[in-house]
Amino acid sequence: MRRSEIVPANRFRRNAWDRCEIGRKTISAPWLAQCAAAENRLSYMGECHMKDHAGRSTSIWMATAKLPRFSKLLTNEQADVCIVGAGIAGLTTAYLLGRAGKSVIVLDDGPIVSGETERTTAHLVTALDNQYSDLERMHGEKGAQLAAESHAAAISQIEAIVRDEQIDCDFERLYGYLFVPDGESTDILDKEMSAAQRAGLTDVHMVARAPITSFDTGRTLCFPRQAQFHPLKYLAGLAEAIIRDGGRIYTQTHAAKIEGGKSARIETLDGQTVTAGAVVVATNTPVNDLLAIHTKQAAYRTFVIGATVPAGSVSKGLYWDTTEPFHYVRLSRSSSTANDVLIVGGEDHKTGQADDAEARYVRLEGWARAHFPMMTDIEFRWSGQVLATVDGLAFIGRNPMDEPNVYIATGDSGNGMTHGTIAGILLTDLIQGKDNAWSTLYDPSRKTLSALSAFAKENLNVAAQYADWATPGDVEEDVLVPPGSGAVVRRGLKKIAVYCDDAGQLHECSAVCPHLGGIVAWNHSEKTWDCPCHGSRFDKSGKVLNGPAISNLSPVEIP
Ligand SMILES: Cc1cc2nc3c(=O)[nH]c(=O)nc-3n(C[C@H](O)[C@H](O)[C@H](O)COP(=O)(O)OP(=O)(O)OC[C@H]3O[C@@H](n4cnc5c(N)ncnc54)[C@H](O)[C@@H]3O)c2cc1C
Ligand code: FES
């Protein structure tokens, strides 16, 4: 990451029980009865008819947890609040609103947690990706304090939910360590320690080295009371609690039109309508916003490997260096008690502006093996997308230039686990008409003057991407696209996204992104079409996976 910047209903009970074993330590009979009461809402789906996942790679979390699955919305419904998006932001908001007595409906066009949340590395931190010295410069000392306070509160909120709902998700508190690469000055750490302490993190301190035996980090900044967990096990528990509290979750349900007003309306691709007192768009990047937010944040791909290490050979902790982009490291349980899995991430690039994932994974592995020579097999390789905002903090609150009952949560800035949880807390307050001290800091309408140069740089970069309209295609003819791959082909004035399946069959759609007309690029690693302008992504057949686009790539017109 960057620092600067279907199944018969009678199968329900057994499946519900299976899920209970995954997400919870204990299951009470009343809870199961409530689940049964929700039978018409919660069922295993046989096959996905909408999107399944946001890419082809598989994270360690996807391989080690099952999630409850839900049916699609088949009728018009009404609720106090409709939440679009069932990642950590949407589900946390639904859970906290439900606890506050609001009726909620959650819609997702995949299974739940099939967006970036299943691709995270789940460091739960106050040691934010954007350092406190930068946050203080852009948001003032008070702003930096509120940022630190809100992320600490988010970790405590997750801890409280894990405890209250008895979710068995490997949550644990631990220390975080920030170090500089070998031979570099540690002045940056001294500056960051002072800024973090001014932000109220008075227990942040310097240590002679991080507790890693395989290399000497040198002087290292230590952040107490950080945490980690298994995000999918956590969200499985949260989804079950939402249903227990009367919430309704529908999946394979694409929100095609979102409108605020006296009564908010969410129209689905299949023609159903949800009406609600308020709507929360928690689609990672807002699919209801054309420009306002997307000029203030940029999408980056980031890469992760999970490697086997002997159990206990790497001390538990969260580790980050200060390279650009930086490396991020943690441990997770392995299926074997003799081993741990060392999770190492980094090598970010702007979405749609590079297609060299293999080289990035190789460099990541090289860095990891140089620093952790006890590493043996690489068990996992995956990539995902983060949204870097121009001023380092998320956008959570009322959607700019919209009706007052439309809310968004976006701009994770690499800290989406806590930003998503802050969204749950803050939006629950705003929807109930309560004051919240964090609302100005996270206001999506904010203009941070000291981030103007970052704003200009990002938007010049976006403008440059439209030059792709004038360039030749990646290959001259469709027949030159290798099986299992995709390429953009120029046909007269048009650009066509051509995918050749493994059997050699060609699949074509327009290469023009339906958001604001960028030309998509093929991502060989995830087998997706990625837009270099604002990060929209589409599967190989052109079906939208990530916003801001809300619709698919257009079919090719037959002349
Ligand atoms: C590799 C990687 C490492 C990371 N590491 C960390 C970390 O260590 N710590 C940290 O705090 N953060 C980390 N992050 C960031 C964090 O994982 C994300 O910011 C966070 O998971 C985003 O959650 P979300 O709920 O906003 O979005 P998502 O999880 O993407 O959920 C959005 C949901 O909206 C649905 N959706 C989209 N459009 C529609 C539509 N039109 N209709 C219906 N549904 C729709 C999607 O299907 C999806 O399920 C990392 C991210 C990546 C990729
Ligand atoms: S994401 Fe904005 S033009 Fe494609």
Coordinates of C-alpha atoms in Angstrom, one line a residue, residues 100-365:
A100 CA -30.2 0.6 17.6
G101 CA -33.7 -0.8 16.7
K102 CA -33.7 0.2 13.0
S103 CA -35.1 -2.3 10.4
V104 CA -32.4 -2.9 7.8
I105 CA -32.1 -4.5 4.4
V106 CA -28.7 -5.3 3.0
L107 CA -28.3 -5.9 -0.8
D108 CA -25.2 -7.3 -2.5
D109 CA -24.7 -8.4 -6.0
G110 CA -22.3 -11.2 -5.1
P111 CA -22.4 -13.5 -2.1
I112 CA -21.7 -11.4 1.1
V113 CA -18.1 -10.3 1.7
S114 CA -17.2 -11.0 -1.9
G115 CA -15.5 -7.6 -2.5
E116 CA -12.2 -6.3 -1.2
T117 CA -12.9 -7.4 2.4
E118 CA -12.2 -11.0 1.5
R119 CA -8.8 -9.8 0.0
T120 CA -7.6 -7.8 3.0
T121 CA -4.7 -8.6 5.3
A122 CA -6.8 -7.4 8.3
H123 CA -4.2 -5.4 10.3
L124 CA -6.4 -3.4 12.8
V125 CA -4.4 -0.3 13.5
T126 CA -4.1 3.1 14.8
A127 CA -0.7 3.2 13.0
L128 CA -2.4 4.5 9.8
D129 CA -1.1 4.1 6.3
N130 CA -0.8 7.9 6.1
Q131 CA 1.6 8.9 8.8
Y132 CA 0.5 11.2 11.6
S133 CA 2.9 13.9 10.5
D134 CA 1.1 14.1 7.2
L135 CA -2.4 13.8 8.8
E136 CA -1.5 16.7 11.1
R137 CA -0.3 18.8 8.2
M138 CA -3.5 18.2 6.3
H139 CA -6.2 18.0 9.1
G140 CA -4.5 20.0 11.9
E141 CA -3.6 18.6 15.3
K142 CA -7.2 18.3 16.3
G143 CA -8.0 16.3 13.1
A144 CA -5.1 14.0 13.7
Q145 CA -6.3 13.4 17.3
L146 CA -9.8 12.6 16.0
A147 CA -8.3 10.2 13.4
A148 CA -6.3 8.4 16.1
E149 CA -9.3 8.3 18.5
S150 CA -11.7 7.0 15.9
H151 CA -9.4 4.2 14.7
A152 CA -8.7 3.2 18.3
A153 CA -12.5 3.2 18.9
A154 CA -13.0 1.0 15.8
I155 CA -10.6 -1.6 17.1
S156 CA -12.4 -1.5 20.5
Q157 CA -15.8 -1.8 18.7
I158 CA -14.6 -4.9 16.8
E159 CA -13.3 -6.4 20.1
A160 CA -16.6 -5.7 21.8
I161 CA -18.6 -7.3 19.0
V162 CA -16.3 -10.3 19.0
R163 CA -16.9 -10.6 22.8
D164 CA -20.6 -9.9 22.9
E165 CA -21.5 -12.1 19.9
Q166 CA -19.0 -14.8 20.8
I167 CA -17.4 -14.8 17.4
D168 CA -14.5 -17.2 17.1
C169 CA -12.4 -15.2 14.6
D170 CA -8.8 -15.3 16.0
F171 CA -9.1 -11.7 17.2
E172 CA -6.0 -10.7 19.2
R173 CA -4.3 -7.5 20.4
L174 CA -0.7 -7.2 19.5
Y175 CA 2.1 -4.6 18.9
G176 CA 2.8 -3.0 15.6
Y177 CA 6.3 -2.1 14.5
L178 CA 7.3 0.5 11.9
F179 CA 10.9 0.4 10.7
V180 CA 13.0 1.9 7.9
P181 CA 14.9 -0.1 5.3
D182 CA 18.5 -1.1 6.1
G183 CA 20.9 1.8 6.1
E184 CA 18.3 4.6 6.0
S185 CA 18.0 7.4 8.5
T186 CA 15.5 6.8 11.3
D187 CA 14.7 10.5 11.6
I188 CA 11.3 9.8 10.0
L189 CA 10.5 7.5 12.9
D190 CA 11.4 10.2 15.5
K191 CA 9.2 12.7 13.6
E192 CA 6.3 10.2 13.5
M193 CA 6.6 9.3 17.2
S194 CA 6.2 13.0 18.1
A195 CA 3.3 13.4 15.7
A196 CA 1.6 10.2 17.0
Q197 CA 2.0 11.3 20.6
R198 CA 0.6 14.7 19.8
A199 CA -2.4 12.9 18.2
G200 CA -3.0 11.3 21.6
L201 CA -1.2 8.0 21.1
T202 CA 1.0 8.7 24.1
D203 CA 2.1 5.0 24.4
V204 CA 3.8 5.0 21.0
H205 CA 7.5 4.6 21.7
M206 CA 10.9 3.7 20.2
V207 CA 12.5 0.3 20.7
A208 CA 16.0 -0.8 19.8
R209 CA 14.7 -3.3 17.3
A210 CA 11.5 -5.2 16.4
P211 CA 11.2 -8.7 17.9
I212 CA 12.2 -10.4 14.7
T213 CA 15.3 -12.7 14.9
S214 CA 16.0 -13.2 11.2
F215 CA 17.1 -9.6 10.6
D216 CA 17.8 -6.5 12.6
T217 CA 15.2 -3.8 11.9
G218 CA 17.3 -1.3 13.9
R219 CA 15.5 1.5 15.8
T220 CA 11.8 0.8 15.4
L221 CA 8.6 2.7 16.3
C222 CA 6.3 0.5 18.4
F223 CA 2.5 1.0 18.4
P224 CA 0.8 -0.8 21.3
R225 CA -2.8 -2.0 21.2
Q226 CA -3.0 -2.9 17.6
A227 CA -5.0 -6.1 16.6
Q228 CA -5.6 -8.7 14.0
F229 CA -8.4 -11.1 13.2
H230 CA -9.8 -13.5 10.6
P231 CA -12.1 -11.1 8.7
L232 CA -14.4 -13.6 7.1
K233 CA -15.0 -15.5 10.3
Y234 CA -15.8 -12.2 12.0
L235 CA -18.2 -11.1 9.2
A236 CA -19.9 -14.5 9.2
G237 CA -20.7 -13.9 12.9
L238 CA -21.8 -10.4 12.2
A239 CA -24.2 -11.5 9.4
E240 CA -25.8 -14.1 11.7
A241 CA -26.3 -11.4 14.3
I242 CA -27.9 -9.1 11.8
I243 CA -30.4 -11.8 10.9
R244 CA -31.0 -12.6 14.6
D245 CA -31.9 -8.9 15.1
G246 CA -34.4 -9.0 12.3
G247 CA -32.3 -7.7 9.5
R248 CA -32.7 -8.9 5.9
I249 CA -29.8 -9.7 3.7
Y250 CA -30.2 -10.4 0.0
T251 CA -27.4 -11.4 -2.3
Q252 CA -27.0 -11.8 -6.1
T253 CA -29.0 -8.6 -6.1
H254 CA -27.5 -5.8 -8.1
A255 CA -28.5 -2.2 -7.2
A256 CA -29.0 -0.6 -10.6
K257 CA -30.4 2.8 -9.5
I258 CA -30.1 4.5 -6.1
E259 CA -32.2 7.6 -5.4
G260 CA -32.7 9.6 -2.2
G261 CA -35.6 11.8 -1.3
K262 CA -38.6 11.7 1.0
S263 CA -38.5 7.9 0.6
A264 CA -35.2 6.5 -0.8
R265 CA -35.6 4.1 -3.7
I266 CA -33.2 1.3 -4.7
E267 CA -34.1 -0.4 -7.9
T268 CA -32.5 -3.7 -8.6
L269 CA -31.3 -5.1 -12.0
D270 CA -34.1 -7.7 -11.8
G271 CA -36.8 -5.0 -11.3
Q272 CA -37.5 -5.1 -7.6
T273 CA -37.6 -1.9 -5.5
V274 CA -36.6 -1.3 -1.9
T275 CA -38.0 1.8 -0.3
A276 CA -36.3 3.1 2.8
G277 CA -36.0 6.2 5.1
A278 CA -32.3 6.3 4.3
V279 CA -29.8 4.5 2.0
V280 CA -26.2 3.7 2.7
V281 CA -24.0 3.1 -0.3
A282 CA -21.2 0.9 1.0
T283 CA -20.0 -0.5 -2.3
N284 CA -16.3 0.3 -1.5
T285 CA -16.3 3.0 -4.1
P286 CA -19.7 4.7 -4.4
V287 CA -21.7 3.5 -7.5
N288 CA -24.1 6.4 -7.1
D289 CA -21.6 9.2 -7.5
L290 CA -20.4 10.3 -10.9
L291 CA -17.5 12.7 -10.1
A292 CA -17.4 14.5 -6.8
I293 CA -15.8 11.7 -4.8
H294 CA -13.8 10.0 -7.6
T295 CA -11.7 13.1 -8.2
K296 CA -10.5 12.9 -4.6
Q297 CA -9.4 9.2 -4.5
A298 CA -7.5 6.8 -6.7
A299 CA -7.6 3.0 -7.0
Y300 CA -4.5 0.9 -6.5
R301 CA -3.9 -2.8 -6.9
T302 CA -1.9 -4.3 -4.1
F303 CA -0.3 -7.8 -3.9
V304 CA 0.0 -10.4 -1.1
I305 CA 1.7 -13.7 -0.6
G306 CA 1.1 -16.2 2.3
A307 CA 4.1 -18.5 3.0
T308 CA 4.6 -21.3 5.4
V309 CA 7.0 -20.7 8.3
P310 CA 7.7 -23.0 11.3
A311 CA 5.3 -22.2 14.2
G312 CA 6.9 -19.6 16.5
S313 CA 9.8 -18.8 14.2
V314 CA 8.4 -15.3 13.6
S315 CA 7.1 -13.3 16.6
K316 CA 3.5 -12.3 16.4
G317 CA 3.1 -8.7 15.5
L318 CA 2.2 -6.3 12.7
Y319 CA 5.2 -5.1 10.8
W320 CA 5.6 -2.3 8.2
D321 CA 8.5 -0.7 6.6
T322 CA 8.7 2.8 5.1
T323 CA 9.5 2.0 1.5
E324 CA 7.2 3.4 -1.2
P325 CA 5.0 1.4 -1.7
F326 CA 5.6 -0.2 1.7
H327 CA 5.6 -3.8 2.8
Y328 CA 3.1 -5.0 5.3
V329 CA 3.5 -8.2 7.3
R330 CA 1.6 -10.4 9.8
L331 CA 1.1 -14.0 10.8
S332 CA -2.0 -16.2 10.6
R333 CA -2.8 -19.8 11.7
S334 CA -1.9 -22.6 9.4
S335 CA -3.9 -25.7 8.9
S336 CA -0.9 -27.5 10.4
T337 CA -0.1 -26.9 14.1
A338 CA 3.6 -27.2 13.2
N339 CA 3.5 -24.1 11.0
D340 CA 2.3 -20.5 10.8
V341 CA 1.5 -18.6 7.6
L342 CA 3.5 -15.4 7.1
I343 CA 1.4 -12.9 5.2
V344 CA 3.5 -10.3 3.3
G345 CA 2.0 -7.6 1.1
G346 CA 3.1 -4.7 -1.1
E347 CA 4.2 -3.9 -4.7
D348 CA 1.1 -1.6 -5.3
H349 CA 0.4 0.0 -8.7
K350 CA -2.5 2.2 -10.0
T351 CA -5.4 0.1 -11.2
G352 CA -5.3 -0.5 -15.0
Q353 CA -1.9 1.2 -15.3
A354 CA 0.3 -1.9 -15.1
D355 CA -0.1 -5.5 -16.0
D356 CA 2.9 -7.2 -14.5
A357 CA 1.6 -9.0 -11.5
E358 CA 3.9 -12.0 -11.9
A359 CA 7.0 -9.7 -11.6
R360 CA 5.4 -8.1 -8.6
Y361 CA 4.8 -11.4 -6.8
V362 CA 8.4 -12.4 -7.6
R363 CA 9.8 -9.2 -6.1
L364 CA 7.5 -9.6 -3.1
E365 CA 8.7 -13.2 -2.5

